[in-house]
Amino acid sequence: MKFNNILLEADNSIATIIINRPKKLNALNRETIEELHQAIKAAEADKAIKVIIITGSGDKAFVAGADISEFADFSVEEGTQLAANGQTILFDFIENLSKPVIAAVNGFALGGGLELAMACHFRLASDNAKMGLPEVSLGVIPGYGGTQRLPQLIGKGRAMEMIMTAGMIDANKALSFGLVNYVTTQEELLPLCEKIAHKICNNSPVAISSAIAAVNANFKSGVNGYDVEIEGFGKCFGTADFTEGTTAFLEKRKAKFTGE
């Protein structure tokens, strides 16, 4: 699979997707969004891949935002379709993926870049990272889920302030807000992501997929997350991974999960 704007690497059950538009500070255009969709879809379908890491090329930016030159002259209808298509094929797609997706925020994560990071299941940041949703300074609002996911992650008041001021926060502030799980050096960012990914790889892929669905259910309108959890819990009992996990525990050995 050949891409113009991303690099895809796979090693030891981990797929690393690198957004590679350094001259544009890895800004998201429609082609990059489509390529990310295709790469993530392929990684999800690959049984050998258990965790996906998304990061940006270089040491300045994860994703510095959307490519404004692409939509500066859009009509109301075109703008609406842009947001709807992006959410469907990338942002919601990542959030509901059956495999864990980790964002390695290695620099600026602004606008669509922060929205991409927030769509991932959790985030790590380098100590030079800066995050924000500056859309209102351009006369528009976040359109890729930013107004929904940011309050879920850091609370309504803080999210309102970030969105309305169009300001940036640094990595340590993001850590204190709960927007990222860890802050480390640029050099240690991917190794730390990989270390956590390997811990995830030791566990049942079927159970992890079910856990993602159950956690996400709590944030969906009209869905009872407890019911989703109960159903998912019950279904686990019918899997080969459950049999292996419980048997390994009783036999005092390490489980060998197959994802079935």
Short mmCIF file of N, CA and C in Angstrom, two decimals, residues 112-199:
data_model
loop_
_atom_site.label_atom_id
_atom_site.label_comp_id
_atom_site.label_asym_id
_atom_site.label_seq_id
_atom_site.Cartn_x
_atom_site.Cartn_y
_atom_site.Cartn_z
N GLY A 112 -7.49 20.44 13.99
CA GLY A 112 -7.70 19.05 13.59
C GLY A 112 -6.65 18.09 14.14
N GLY A 113 -5.46 18.63 14.45
CA GLY A 113 -4.42 17.79 15.04
C GLY A 113 -4.77 17.35 16.44
N LEU A 114 -5.27 18.30 17.26
CA LEU A 114 -5.71 17.93 18.60
C LEU A 114 -6.94 17.04 18.52
N GLU A 115 -7.82 17.32 17.58
CA GLU A 115 -9.01 16.48 17.41
C GLU A 115 -8.62 15.05 17.02
N LEU A 116 -7.59 14.91 16.20
CA LEU A 116 -7.10 13.58 15.87
C LEU A 116 -6.56 12.87 17.11
N ALA A 117 -5.76 13.59 17.89
CA ALA A 117 -5.20 13.00 19.11
C ALA A 117 -6.30 12.60 20.08
N MET A 118 -7.34 13.44 20.19
CA MET A 118 -8.43 13.15 21.13
C MET A 118 -9.28 11.98 20.66
N ALA A 119 -9.33 11.72 19.36
CA ALA A 119 -10.07 10.57 18.86
C ALA A 119 -9.37 9.25 19.20
N CYS A 120 -8.05 9.32 19.41
CA CYS A 120 -7.31 8.13 19.83
C CYS A 120 -7.71 7.73 21.24
N HIS A 121 -7.42 6.50 21.61
CA HIS A 121 -7.92 5.99 22.89
C HIS A 121 -7.19 6.59 24.09
N PHE A 122 -5.95 6.96 23.92
CA PHE A 122 -5.27 7.81 24.89
C PHE A 122 -4.04 8.43 24.25
N ARG A 123 -3.42 9.37 24.97
CA ARG A 123 -2.39 10.21 24.39
C ARG A 123 -1.15 10.31 25.28
N LEU A 124 0.02 10.35 24.66
CA LEU A 124 1.28 10.68 25.32
C LEU A 124 1.85 11.88 24.59
N ALA A 125 2.60 12.72 25.31
CA ALA A 125 3.12 13.93 24.67
C ALA A 125 4.60 14.12 24.99
N SER A 126 5.32 14.70 24.04
CA SER A 126 6.69 15.12 24.30
C SER A 126 6.65 16.46 25.03
N ASP A 127 7.72 16.78 25.74
CA ASP A 127 7.71 17.98 26.59
C ASP A 127 7.69 19.29 25.81
N ASN A 128 7.86 19.23 24.49
CA ASN A 128 7.77 20.44 23.66
C ASN A 128 6.39 20.59 23.02
N ALA A 129 5.47 19.70 23.33
CA ALA A 129 4.15 19.72 22.68
C ALA A 129 3.33 20.92 23.11
N LYS A 130 2.55 21.42 22.19
CA LYS A 130 1.60 22.50 22.45
C LYS A 130 0.26 22.09 21.84
N MET A 131 -0.83 22.29 22.59
CA MET A 131 -2.14 21.83 22.13
C MET A 131 -3.17 22.93 22.22
N GLY A 132 -4.08 22.94 21.27
CA GLY A 132 -5.13 23.94 21.30
C GLY A 132 -6.12 23.78 20.17
N LEU A 133 -7.25 24.47 20.30
CA LEU A 133 -8.28 24.50 19.26
C LEU A 133 -8.48 25.98 18.86
N PRO A 134 -7.71 26.44 17.88
CA PRO A 134 -7.73 27.87 17.54
C PRO A 134 -8.80 28.28 16.52
N GLU A 135 -9.76 27.39 16.24
CA GLU A 135 -10.69 27.63 15.14
C GLU A 135 -11.44 28.94 15.22
N VAL A 136 -11.86 29.36 16.44
CA VAL A 136 -12.66 30.60 16.51
C VAL A 136 -11.87 31.83 16.07
N SER A 137 -10.55 31.75 16.10
CA SER A 137 -9.74 32.88 15.61
C SER A 137 -9.80 32.97 14.08
N LEU A 138 -10.36 31.94 13.44
CA LEU A 138 -10.54 31.94 11.98
C LEU A 138 -12.00 32.12 11.61
N GLY A 139 -12.86 32.33 12.62
CA GLY A 139 -14.27 32.53 12.33
C GLY A 139 -15.06 31.25 12.15
N VAL A 140 -14.56 30.15 12.70
CA VAL A 140 -15.22 28.85 12.56
C VAL A 140 -15.09 28.13 13.89
N ILE A 141 -15.75 27.00 14.06
CA ILE A 141 -15.61 26.22 15.29
C ILE A 141 -14.95 24.89 14.96
N PRO A 142 -14.43 24.18 15.96
CA PRO A 142 -13.89 22.84 15.70
C PRO A 142 -14.96 21.98 15.02
N GLY A 143 -14.56 21.27 13.97
CA GLY A 143 -15.54 20.49 13.21
C GLY A 143 -15.29 19.01 13.17
N TYR A 144 -14.21 18.56 13.80
CA TYR A 144 -13.90 17.13 13.79
C TYR A 144 -14.03 16.54 15.19
N GLY A 145 -15.04 16.97 15.92
CA GLY A 145 -15.33 16.39 17.23
C GLY A 145 -14.74 17.12 18.41
N GLY A 146 -14.06 18.24 18.17
CA GLY A 146 -13.37 18.94 19.24
C GLY A 146 -14.29 19.48 20.33
N THR A 147 -15.47 19.97 19.94
CA THR A 147 -16.40 20.52 20.94
C THR A 147 -17.02 19.43 21.81
N GLN A 148 -16.91 18.19 21.37
CA GLN A 148 -17.48 17.07 22.12
C GLN A 148 -16.43 16.34 22.95
N ARG A 149 -15.30 16.02 22.33
CA ARG A 149 -14.30 15.21 23.03
C ARG A 149 -13.50 16.00 24.06
N LEU A 150 -13.22 17.28 23.78
CA LEU A 150 -12.43 18.05 24.74
C LEU A 150 -13.15 18.18 26.09
N PRO A 151 -14.45 18.53 26.14
CA PRO A 151 -15.13 18.57 27.44
C PRO A 151 -15.18 17.21 28.13
N GLN A 152 -15.30 16.14 27.35
CA GLN A 152 -15.30 14.80 27.94
C GLN A 152 -13.98 14.50 28.65
N LEU A 153 -12.90 15.01 28.07
CA LEU A 153 -11.57 14.70 28.59
C LEU A 153 -11.12 15.63 29.71
N ILE A 154 -11.46 16.93 29.62
CA ILE A 154 -10.91 17.88 30.60
C ILE A 154 -11.98 18.65 31.37
N GLY A 155 -13.26 18.41 31.05
CA GLY A 155 -14.32 19.14 31.73
C GLY A 155 -14.83 20.31 30.91
N LYS A 156 -16.09 20.67 31.14
CA LYS A 156 -16.75 21.70 30.33
C LYS A 156 -16.09 23.07 30.47
N GLY A 157 -15.79 23.49 31.69
CA GLY A 157 -15.25 24.84 31.90
C GLY A 157 -13.91 25.04 31.23
N ARG A 158 -13.01 24.09 31.42
CA ARG A 158 -11.69 24.22 30.80
C ARG A 158 -11.79 24.16 29.28
N ALA A 159 -12.66 23.28 28.79
CA ALA A 159 -12.83 23.17 27.34
C ALA A 159 -13.39 24.46 26.75
N MET A 160 -14.39 25.04 27.44
CA MET A 160 -14.95 26.32 26.98
C MET A 160 -13.87 27.40 26.91
N GLU A 161 -13.02 27.46 27.92
CA GLU A 161 -11.95 28.46 27.92
C GLU A 161 -10.98 28.24 26.77
N MET A 162 -10.55 26.99 26.58
CA MET A 162 -9.60 26.71 25.50
C MET A 162 -10.20 27.06 24.14
N ILE A 163 -11.45 26.68 23.94
CA ILE A 163 -12.07 26.92 22.64
C ILE A 163 -12.33 28.40 22.41
N MET A 164 -12.83 29.11 23.42
CA MET A 164 -13.21 30.51 23.24
C MET A 164 -12.02 31.46 23.18
N THR A 165 -10.91 31.11 23.86
CA THR A 165 -9.72 31.96 23.79
C THR A 165 -8.85 31.62 22.60
N ALA A 166 -9.07 30.43 22.01
CA ALA A 166 -8.24 29.93 20.91
C ALA A 166 -6.78 29.77 21.34
N GLY A 167 -6.59 29.62 22.65
CA GLY A 167 -5.22 29.55 23.17
C GLY A 167 -4.63 28.16 23.16
N MET A 168 -3.32 28.11 23.39
CA MET A 168 -2.60 26.84 23.45
C MET A 168 -2.23 26.54 24.90
N ILE A 169 -2.12 25.26 25.21
CA ILE A 169 -1.57 24.83 26.49
C ILE A 169 -0.34 23.98 26.23
N ASP A 170 0.59 23.97 27.18
CA ASP A 170 1.79 23.15 26.99
C ASP A 170 1.54 21.73 27.50
N ALA A 171 2.54 20.89 27.34
CA ALA A 171 2.38 19.47 27.66
C ALA A 171 2.08 19.24 29.13
N ASN A 172 2.74 19.98 30.01
CA ASN A 172 2.52 19.77 31.44
C ASN A 172 1.13 20.22 31.87
N LYS A 173 0.63 21.29 31.26
CA LYS A 173 -0.74 21.71 31.53
C LYS A 173 -1.72 20.64 31.02
N ALA A 174 -1.44 20.10 29.85
CA ALA A 174 -2.28 19.04 29.30
C ALA A 174 -2.29 17.81 30.22
N LEU A 175 -1.14 17.54 30.82
CA LEU A 175 -1.05 16.42 31.76
C LEU A 175 -1.89 16.70 33.00
N SER A 176 -1.82 17.90 33.52
CA SER A 176 -2.58 18.24 34.72
C SER A 176 -4.08 18.26 34.44
N PHE A 177 -4.46 18.54 33.20
CA PHE A 177 -5.87 18.53 32.81
C PHE A 177 -6.39 17.12 32.55
N GLY A 178 -5.48 16.15 32.39
CA GLY A 178 -5.90 14.80 32.02
C GLY A 178 -6.07 14.61 30.53
N LEU A 179 -5.59 15.57 29.75
CA LEU A 179 -5.68 15.46 28.29
C LEU A 179 -4.68 14.45 27.74
N VAL A 180 -3.51 14.36 28.40
CA VAL A 180 -2.52 13.33 28.06
C VAL A 180 -2.21 12.51 29.31
N ASN A 181 -1.76 11.28 29.07
CA ASN A 181 -1.45 10.37 30.19
C ASN A 181 -0.03 10.53 30.72
N TYR A 182 0.89 10.86 29.82
CA TYR A 182 2.31 10.98 30.19
C TYR A 182 2.95 12.10 29.39
N VAL A 183 3.97 12.71 29.97
CA VAL A 183 4.83 13.66 29.25
C VAL A 183 6.25 13.16 29.39
N THR A 184 6.97 13.13 28.29
CA THR A 184 8.35 12.67 28.32
C THR A 184 9.15 13.46 27.29
N THR A 185 10.41 13.14 27.13
CA THR A 185 11.24 13.84 26.15
C THR A 185 10.87 13.38 24.75
N GLN A 186 11.27 14.19 23.79
CA GLN A 186 11.04 13.84 22.38
C GLN A 186 11.65 12.47 22.07
N GLU A 187 12.85 12.24 22.59
CA GLU A 187 13.57 10.99 22.29
C GLU A 187 12.89 9.77 22.89
N GLU A 188 12.25 9.96 24.04
CA GLU A 188 11.66 8.82 24.74
C GLU A 188 10.18 8.63 24.42
N LEU A 189 9.61 9.51 23.60
CA LEU A 189 8.17 9.45 23.37
C LEU A 189 7.73 8.14 22.71
N LEU A 190 8.31 7.80 21.57
CA LEU A 190 7.91 6.57 20.90
C LEU A 190 8.30 5.33 21.69
N PRO A 191 9.51 5.28 22.29
CA PRO A 191 9.82 4.11 23.12
C PRO A 191 8.83 3.90 24.26
N LEU A 192 8.36 4.99 24.89
CA LEU A 192 7.38 4.85 25.96
C LEU A 192 6.04 4.36 25.41
N CYS A 193 5.63 4.90 24.26
CA CYS A 193 4.41 4.41 23.62
C CYS A 193 4.52 2.92 23.31
N GLU A 194 5.67 2.52 22.81
CA GLU A 194 5.87 1.11 22.47
C GLU A 194 5.88 0.22 23.71
N LYS A 195 6.45 0.73 24.80
CA LYS A 195 6.46 -0.02 26.06
C LYS A 195 5.03 -0.28 26.54
N ILE A 196 4.20 0.75 26.49
CA ILE A 196 2.81 0.59 26.90
C ILE A 196 2.08 -0.32 25.92
N ALA A 197 2.37 -0.16 24.63
CA ALA A 197 1.73 -1.00 23.61
C ALA A 197 2.05 -2.48 23.84
N HIS A 198 3.29 -2.78 24.21
CA HIS A 198 3.65 -4.18 24.46
C HIS A 198 2.90 -4.74 25.66
N LYS A 199 2.65 -3.92 26.67
CA LYS A 199 1.84 -4.37 27.81
C LYS A 199 0.43 -4.71 27.35
#
